[in-house]
Short mmCIF file of C-alpha atoms in Angstrom, two decimals:
data_model
loop_
_atom_site.label_atom_id
_atom_site.label_comp_id
_atom_site.label_asym_id
_atom_site.label_seq_id
_atom_site.Cartn_x
_atom_site.Cartn_y
_atom_site.Cartn_z
CA MET A 24 109.32 94.76 103.06
CA ASP A 25 106.20 96.86 102.84
CA VAL A 26 103.19 95.12 101.26
CA MET A 27 102.69 97.71 98.53
CA THR A 28 106.41 97.68 97.67
CA ALA A 29 106.35 93.91 97.30
CA ILE A 30 103.21 94.09 95.17
CA LYS A 31 104.57 96.78 92.86
CA GLU A 32 108.19 95.65 92.65
CA ARG A 33 107.70 91.88 92.43
CA ARG A 34 108.81 90.60 89.04
CA SER A 35 108.45 87.27 87.30
CA CYS A 36 111.97 85.80 87.42
CA ARG A 37 113.17 83.52 84.65
CA GLN A 38 116.91 83.36 85.46
CA TYR A 39 118.31 81.92 88.67
CA LYS A 40 121.57 81.30 90.46
CA SER A 41 122.10 77.69 91.49
CA ASP A 42 122.75 78.68 95.17
CA PRO A 43 120.57 76.71 97.59
CA VAL A 44 117.65 78.53 99.20
CA ASN A 45 118.00 79.38 102.88
CA GLU A 46 115.96 76.78 104.78
CA ASP A 47 114.21 79.32 107.05
CA ASP A 48 113.24 81.44 104.06
CA LEU A 49 111.86 78.41 102.25
CA ASN A 50 109.75 77.57 105.28
CA MET A 51 108.61 81.20 105.51
CA ILE A 52 107.21 81.26 101.98
CA LEU A 53 105.45 77.93 102.56
CA GLU A 54 103.95 79.46 105.73
CA ALA A 55 102.78 82.43 103.66
CA ALA A 56 100.93 80.05 101.33
CA ARG A 57 99.44 78.19 104.28
CA TRP A 58 97.91 81.41 105.62
CA ALA A 59 95.99 82.17 102.44
CA PRO A 60 92.22 82.25 102.79
CA SER A 61 90.17 79.60 101.01
CA TRP A 62 86.62 78.59 100.20
CA ALA A 63 84.92 78.05 103.60
CA ASN A 64 88.46 77.46 104.92
CA THR A 65 88.56 74.14 103.03
CA GLN A 66 92.28 74.67 102.23
CA CYS A 67 92.36 72.59 99.07
CA CYS A 68 95.83 73.73 98.00
CA ARG A 69 98.77 71.35 98.40
CA LEU A 70 102.37 72.22 97.63
CA VAL A 71 105.06 69.82 96.58
CA VAL A 72 108.59 71.14 97.13
CA VAL A 73 111.07 69.56 94.76
CA ARG A 74 114.84 69.94 95.18
CA ASN A 75 116.12 66.70 93.69
CA LYS A 76 117.85 67.81 90.48
CA GLU A 77 116.64 64.87 88.43
CA ALA A 78 113.07 65.64 89.43
CA THR A 79 113.28 69.39 88.75
CA LEU A 80 114.66 68.61 85.29
CA GLN A 81 111.77 66.20 84.72
CA LEU A 82 109.35 68.97 85.74
CA ALA A 83 111.10 71.38 83.36
CA GLY A 84 110.47 68.73 80.71
CA CYS A 85 106.73 69.27 81.17
CA LEU A 86 107.07 72.68 79.48
CA ALA A 87 107.69 73.44 75.85
CA ALA A 88 111.46 73.73 75.25
CA ASN A 89 111.08 77.30 73.92
CA ASN A 90 109.25 78.54 77.04
CA PRO A 91 111.70 80.83 78.90
CA ALA A 92 110.44 79.32 82.17
CA THR A 93 111.85 75.92 81.13
CA ALA A 94 115.41 77.12 81.71
CA ALA A 95 114.31 78.77 84.95
CA LEU A 96 112.99 75.45 86.29
CA SER A 97 116.22 73.73 85.28
CA GLU A 98 118.47 76.34 86.93
CA ALA A 99 116.62 77.10 90.16
CA PRO A 100 117.53 75.03 93.23
CA VAL A 101 113.87 74.56 94.21
CA VAL A 102 110.65 74.02 92.30
CA ILE A 103 107.31 74.31 94.06
CA VAL A 104 104.34 72.67 92.41
CA ALA A 105 100.89 73.87 93.45
CA CYS A 106 98.26 71.17 93.43
CA ALA A 107 94.65 71.10 94.64
CA GLU A 108 92.31 68.55 96.15
CA LYS A 109 89.26 68.38 93.91
CA GLN A 110 85.68 68.83 95.07
CA LYS A 111 86.49 71.00 98.09
CA ALA A 112 86.51 74.65 96.93
CA GLY A 113 83.11 75.67 95.53
CA TYR A 114 81.43 72.70 97.21
CA LYS A 115 78.89 72.37 99.98
CA LYS A 116 77.86 68.96 101.26
CA GLY A 117 79.52 67.28 98.28
CA GLU A 118 77.74 69.41 95.66
CA ALA A 119 79.21 72.18 93.51
CA VAL A 120 77.24 75.31 94.41
CA THR A 121 78.26 77.88 91.80
CA ASP A 122 78.41 78.18 88.02
CA LYS A 123 82.22 77.71 88.27
CA GLY A 124 81.87 74.09 89.38
CA ASP A 125 85.11 72.71 90.80
CA TYR A 126 87.24 75.54 89.41
CA TRP A 127 87.32 77.43 92.68
CA TYR A 128 90.41 75.28 93.20
CA MET A 129 92.06 77.56 90.64
CA TYR A 130 91.06 80.60 92.69
CA ASP A 131 92.18 79.19 96.02
CA THR A 132 95.45 77.87 94.66
CA ALA A 133 96.18 81.31 93.21
CA LEU A 134 95.51 82.98 96.57
CA ALA A 135 98.08 80.69 98.18
CA MET A 136 100.57 81.14 95.34
CA GLN A 137 100.27 84.92 95.39
CA ASN A 138 101.01 84.93 99.12
CA LEU A 139 104.01 82.73 98.39
CA THR A 140 105.39 84.88 95.56
CA LEU A 141 105.01 88.12 97.55
CA ALA A 142 106.65 86.64 100.64
CA ALA A 143 109.44 85.29 98.43
CA TRP A 144 110.09 88.68 96.86
CA ALA A 145 110.38 90.27 100.29
CA LEU A 146 113.08 87.70 101.13
CA GLY A 147 115.05 88.31 97.94
CA LEU A 148 113.76 85.13 96.31
CA GLY A 149 112.48 85.02 92.76
CA THR A 150 109.44 83.11 91.49
CA VAL A 151 107.23 83.02 88.41
CA HIS A 152 103.73 81.59 88.13
CA ILE A 153 103.84 78.89 85.44
CA GLY A 154 100.59 77.53 84.07
CA LEU A 155 101.47 76.37 80.59
CA PHE A 156 102.79 72.83 80.98
CA ASP A 157 101.68 69.23 80.67
CA ALA A 158 99.84 68.91 83.99
CA ALA A 159 99.16 65.19 83.56
CA LYS A 160 102.88 64.53 83.08
CA ALA A 161 103.75 66.62 86.16
CA ALA A 162 101.07 64.79 88.16
CA SER A 163 102.66 61.49 87.18
CA ILE A 164 106.18 62.69 88.14
CA LEU A 165 104.94 63.78 91.58
CA GLY A 166 102.69 60.78 92.13
CA LEU A 167 99.47 62.75 92.59
CA PRO A 168 96.49 60.66 93.61
CA PRO A 169 93.42 60.85 91.32
CA GLU A 170 91.58 63.29 93.61
CA VAL A 171 94.38 65.85 93.30
CA VAL A 172 94.99 68.05 90.28
CA CYS A 173 98.23 69.77 89.30
CA VAL A 174 97.63 73.51 88.82
CA ALA A 175 100.76 75.63 88.61
CA MET A 176 104.44 75.65 89.44
CA THR A 177 107.22 78.07 90.17
CA PRO A 178 110.98 77.94 90.41
CA VAL A 179 112.30 79.37 93.68
CA GLY A 180 115.80 80.75 94.02
CA TYR A 181 117.99 83.81 93.96
CA PRO A 182 117.27 85.63 90.72
CA THR A 183 119.88 86.89 88.34
CA GLY A 184 119.89 88.75 85.04
CA GLU A 185 117.50 91.49 84.05
CA PHE A 186 113.86 91.46 85.12
CA ARG A 187 111.30 92.24 82.50
CA ASN A 188 108.82 94.80 83.71
CA PRO A 189 105.82 94.32 81.46
CA GLU A 190 103.47 97.27 81.29
CA ARG A 191 100.09 97.14 82.91
CA LYS A 192 96.91 98.50 81.44
CA ASP A 193 95.93 101.89 82.79
CA LEU A 194 93.69 101.80 85.87
CA SER A 195 90.88 103.32 83.79
CA GLN A 196 90.96 100.26 81.49
CA VAL A 197 90.58 97.70 84.25
CA VAL A 198 88.52 99.48 86.91
CA PHE A 199 84.96 100.60 86.33
CA TRP A 200 82.61 102.51 88.60
CA GLU A 201 79.06 101.45 89.44
CA LYS A 202 78.49 99.72 86.07
CA TYR A 203 80.71 97.69 83.78
CA GLY A 204 82.47 99.94 81.28
CA GLN A 205 81.70 103.14 83.21
CA ARG A 206 84.80 105.22 83.87
CA ALA A 207 85.46 107.51 86.83
CA MET B 24 102.96 97.06 106.91
CA ASP B 25 105.38 94.18 106.40
CA VAL B 26 104.30 91.60 103.79
CA MET B 27 104.44 88.63 106.16
CA THR B 28 102.50 90.53 108.84
CA ALA B 29 99.76 91.36 106.34
CA ILE B 30 99.67 87.75 105.14
CA LYS B 31 99.46 86.29 108.64
CA GLU B 32 97.23 88.89 110.29
CA ARG B 33 94.74 89.53 107.45
CA ARG B 34 91.31 88.31 108.44
CA SER B 35 88.09 87.88 106.51
CA CYS B 36 85.89 90.73 107.74
CA ARG B 37 82.13 90.31 107.89
CA GLN B 38 81.16 93.41 109.93
CA TYR B 39 81.77 96.96 108.77
CA LYS B 40 81.32 100.55 109.84
CA SER B 41 79.39 102.66 107.36
CA ASP B 42 82.18 105.32 107.25
CA PRO B 43 83.25 106.10 103.69
CA VAL B 44 86.57 104.73 102.50
CA ASN B 45 89.40 107.22 102.08
CA GLU B 46 89.66 107.94 98.33
CA ASP B 47 93.47 107.58 98.18
CA ASP B 48 93.29 104.26 100.01
CA LEU B 49 90.61 103.00 97.65
CA ASN B 50 92.80 103.91 94.69
CA MET B 51 95.79 102.25 96.36
CA ILE B 52 94.05 98.88 96.68
CA LEU B 53 92.86 99.08 93.06
CA GLU B 54 96.47 99.79 92.07
CA ALA B 55 97.54 96.72 94.04
CA ALA B 56 95.14 94.61 91.99
CA ARG B 57 96.36 96.19 88.76
CA TRP B 58 99.95 95.13 89.52
CA ALA B 59 99.09 91.45 89.87
CA PRO B 60 100.76 89.16 87.37
CA SER B 61 98.59 87.36 84.82
CA TRP B 62 98.71 84.74 82.10
CA ALA B 63 101.18 86.08 79.49
CA ASN B 64 100.35 89.52 80.93
CA THR B 65 96.86 89.29 79.36
CA GLN B 66 95.34 91.07 82.40
CA CYS B 67 91.86 89.56 82.09
CA CYS B 68 90.65 90.81 85.48
CA ARG B 69 88.23 93.74 85.61
CA LEU B 70 87.00 95.34 88.81
CA VAL B 71 83.71 97.14 89.26
CA VAL B 72 83.65 99.47 92.26
CA VAL B 73 80.14 99.98 93.58
CA ARG B 74 79.29 102.66 96.14
CA ASN B 75 75.68 103.44 95.26
CA LYS B 76 73.72 102.05 98.22
CA GLU B 77 70.86 100.73 96.12
CA ALA B 78 73.33 98.80 93.98
CA THR B 79 75.32 97.37 96.90
CA LEU B 80 72.06 96.16 98.43
CA GLN B 81 71.15 94.54 95.10
CA LEU B 82 74.55 92.82 95.10
CA ALA B 83 73.96 91.64 98.67
CA GLY B 84 70.71 90.20 97.33
CA CYS B 85 72.75 87.85 95.11
CA LEU B 86 73.81 85.92 98.25
CA ALA B 87 71.74 83.61 100.39
CA ALA B 88 70.15 85.63 103.23
CA ASN B 89 71.81 83.40 105.86
CA ASN B 90 75.32 83.96 104.47
CA PRO B 91 77.13 86.19 107.01
CA ALA B 92 78.71 88.03 104.07
CA THR B 93 75.26 89.27 103.02
CA ALA B 94 75.13 91.69 105.94
CA ALA B 95 78.72 92.70 105.27
CA LEU B 96 77.89 93.71 101.69
CA SER B 97 74.90 95.69 102.95
CA GLU B 98 76.85 97.54 105.64
CA ALA B 99 80.13 98.30 103.88
CA PRO B 100 80.43 101.61 102.02
CA VAL B 101 82.10 99.98 99.00
CA VAL B 102 81.67 96.68 97.19
CA ILE B 103 84.26 95.57 94.64
CA VAL B 104 83.18 92.97 92.13
CA ALA B 105 85.92 91.01 90.38
CA CYS B 106 85.09 90.05 86.82
CA ALA B 107 87.14 88.50 84.04
CA GLU B 108 87.30 88.72 80.28
CA LYS B 109 86.85 85.21 78.94
CA GLN B 110 89.24 83.48 76.53
CA LYS B 111 92.34 85.44 77.53
CA ALA B 112 94.00 83.58 80.43
CA GLY B 113 95.02 80.06 79.41
CA TYR B 114 94.76 80.96 75.71
CA LYS B 115 97.29 81.27 72.91
CA LYS B 116 96.23 82.47 69.47
CA GLY B 117 92.57 82.04 70.39
CA GLU B 118 92.93 78.45 71.60
CA ALA B 119 92.84 77.12 75.16
CA VAL B 120 96.24 75.50 75.72
CA THR B 121 95.90 73.62 79.03
CA ASP B 122 93.58 71.06 80.58
CA LYS B 123 92.02 73.89 82.66
CA GLY B 124 90.46 75.50 79.56
CA ASP B 125 89.26 79.03 80.25
CA TYR B 126 89.46 78.67 84.03
CA TRP B 127 92.80 80.40 84.28
CA TYR B 128 90.58 83.45 84.64
CA MET B 129 89.83 82.12 88.13
CA TYR B 130 93.54 81.95 88.87
CA ASP B 131 94.35 85.40 87.51
CA THR B 132 91.38 87.03 89.19
CA ALA B 133 92.44 85.52 92.50
CA LEU B 134 96.00 86.87 92.08
CA ALA B 135 94.57 90.37 91.65
CA MET B 136 92.11 89.95 94.53
CA GLN B 137 94.78 88.66 96.89
CA ASN B 138 96.94 91.70 96.13
CA LEU B 139 93.88 93.85 96.81
CA THR B 140 92.96 92.22 100.12
CA LEU B 141 96.56 92.35 101.43
CA ALA B 142 96.97 96.00 100.45
CA ALA B 143 93.60 96.75 102.07
CA TRP B 144 94.59 95.10 105.33
CA ALA B 145 97.79 97.17 105.46
CA LEU B 146 95.62 100.31 105.18
CA GLY B 147 93.23 99.24 107.94
CA LEU B 148 90.54 98.21 105.47
CA GLY B 149 88.61 94.96 105.74
CA THR B 150 87.67 92.64 102.90
CA VAL B 151 86.42 89.08 102.45
CA HIS B 152 86.59 86.98 99.28
CA ILE B 153 83.00 86.02 98.40
CA GLY B 154 82.39 83.31 95.82
CA LEU B 155 79.02 81.85 96.78
CA PHE B 156 76.45 84.05 95.07
CA ASP B 157 74.26 84.18 91.99
CA ALA B 158 76.87 85.31 89.47
CA ALA B 159 74.37 85.66 86.62
CA LYS B 160 72.24 88.01 88.74
CA ALA B 161 75.31 90.07 89.71
CA ALA B 162 76.36 90.20 86.05
CA SER B 163 72.98 91.57 85.15
CA ILE B 164 73.09 94.22 87.94
CA LEU B 165 76.49 95.42 86.72
CA GLY B 166 75.69 95.19 83.04
CA LEU B 167 78.47 92.77 82.15
CA PRO B 168 78.84 92.08 78.43
CA PRO B 169 78.64 88.42 77.35
CA GLU B 170 82.42 88.05 77.05
CA VAL B 171 82.88 88.95 80.71
CA VAL B 172 82.17 86.65 83.64
CA CYS B 173 81.49 87.62 87.24
CA VAL B 174 83.89 85.78 89.56
CA ALA B 175 84.00 87.10 93.12
CA MET B 176 83.20 90.10 95.23
CA THR B 177 84.28 91.74 98.45
CA PRO B 178 82.95 94.44 100.71
CA VAL B 179 85.54 97.13 101.46
CA GLY B 180 85.38 99.29 104.55
CA TYR B 181 86.59 99.81 108.08
CA PRO B 182 85.97 96.58 109.95
CA THR B 183 84.30 96.32 113.31
CA GLY B 184 83.40 93.51 115.70
CA GLU B 185 85.48 90.44 116.33
CA PHE B 186 87.48 88.76 113.61
CA ARG B 187 87.24 85.03 113.36
CA ASN B 188 90.63 83.44 113.11
CA PRO B 189 89.97 80.05 111.59
CA GLU B 190 92.69 77.50 112.14
CA ARG B 191 94.90 76.39 109.31
CA LYS B 192 96.02 72.84 108.68
CA ASP B 193 99.53 72.14 109.90
CA LEU B 194 102.28 72.77 107.36
CA SER B 195 102.99 69.02 107.28
CA GLN B 196 99.43 68.41 106.01
CA VAL B 197 99.66 70.81 103.08
CA VAL B 198 103.32 70.72 102.07
CA PHE B 199 105.01 67.61 100.73
CA TRP B 200 108.62 67.03 99.75
CA GLU B 201 109.77 65.56 96.45
CA LYS B 202 106.65 63.38 96.04
CA TYR B 203 102.99 63.93 96.84
CA GLY B 204 102.22 62.73 100.36
CA GLN B 205 105.90 62.57 101.40
CA ARG B 206 106.56 64.47 104.61
CA ALA B 207 109.76 66.23 105.63
#
């Protein structure tokens, strides 16, 4: 699938069939994440692929019950949890070197996850970036060591149902020219 | 260009021709950023497109002189600065709702920037995510209001020279199965 098509047509999927994900396709989307760029190529992002049903239900239990993504995590055959090694992105010789401190791990994890979601869409697989959950609880379920933080997760599977297609702001509201607030 | 090809072949470009960027292509990559998903569709990311040579040189001056990206920002015909409205991503009813506080703006900005860099690559345009610079100085150059933070920037233009192709860790080092640290 063409890059621009994937970018424009990708949707956040919150309903999934229970069919298992093709093994080659699963590996392909993990490869896509692996190829993401990162701060000085430090590659802080780590992915945990969860297929054990008991574990995916435990992960779903880290979200509020009324979050539509909770059902998605329970239904989908695979859940991928994006984690990050701390004190890598945004660091130089052990020191944080920008005003964002250690939070470049958020940036780098997102680069990897966006690669993953686009590659997934091209393969007919649905995903949705989930950020609102009890990260400490998820970290405990996955056995994260103290130097690793849990950032985001996504169900992965064959989507079903209707996709919502939320509007985007007009380009003139989000893109400025030469100075902030200056329109074309 | 196929999604996976763009993901695997995209390189961080640090040498540019001075040729102006095709206007339609520039709009296309901004569109790609606009279509990125975001926290509850809050769309906190704002892009400032800078083509005025004096201004791009000022932005280059926000980096250390020995950073190879400094020359890239000076040479390229376009610089795009990714900014973010604070207290949108990661927030619900005005309150931060995760342990990452306001730093979901890093995640959402990266989603938009990864769309942009992939779309650019498919159009023959080079980019490189730059995070190590004086963000306060850049904010002042662009006239950012206090509720907006400067996150990252990239030169945009037709690349020249050799691309570095930094190695990635093996998939078995970055992907775990069921539990953190557990290999396939």
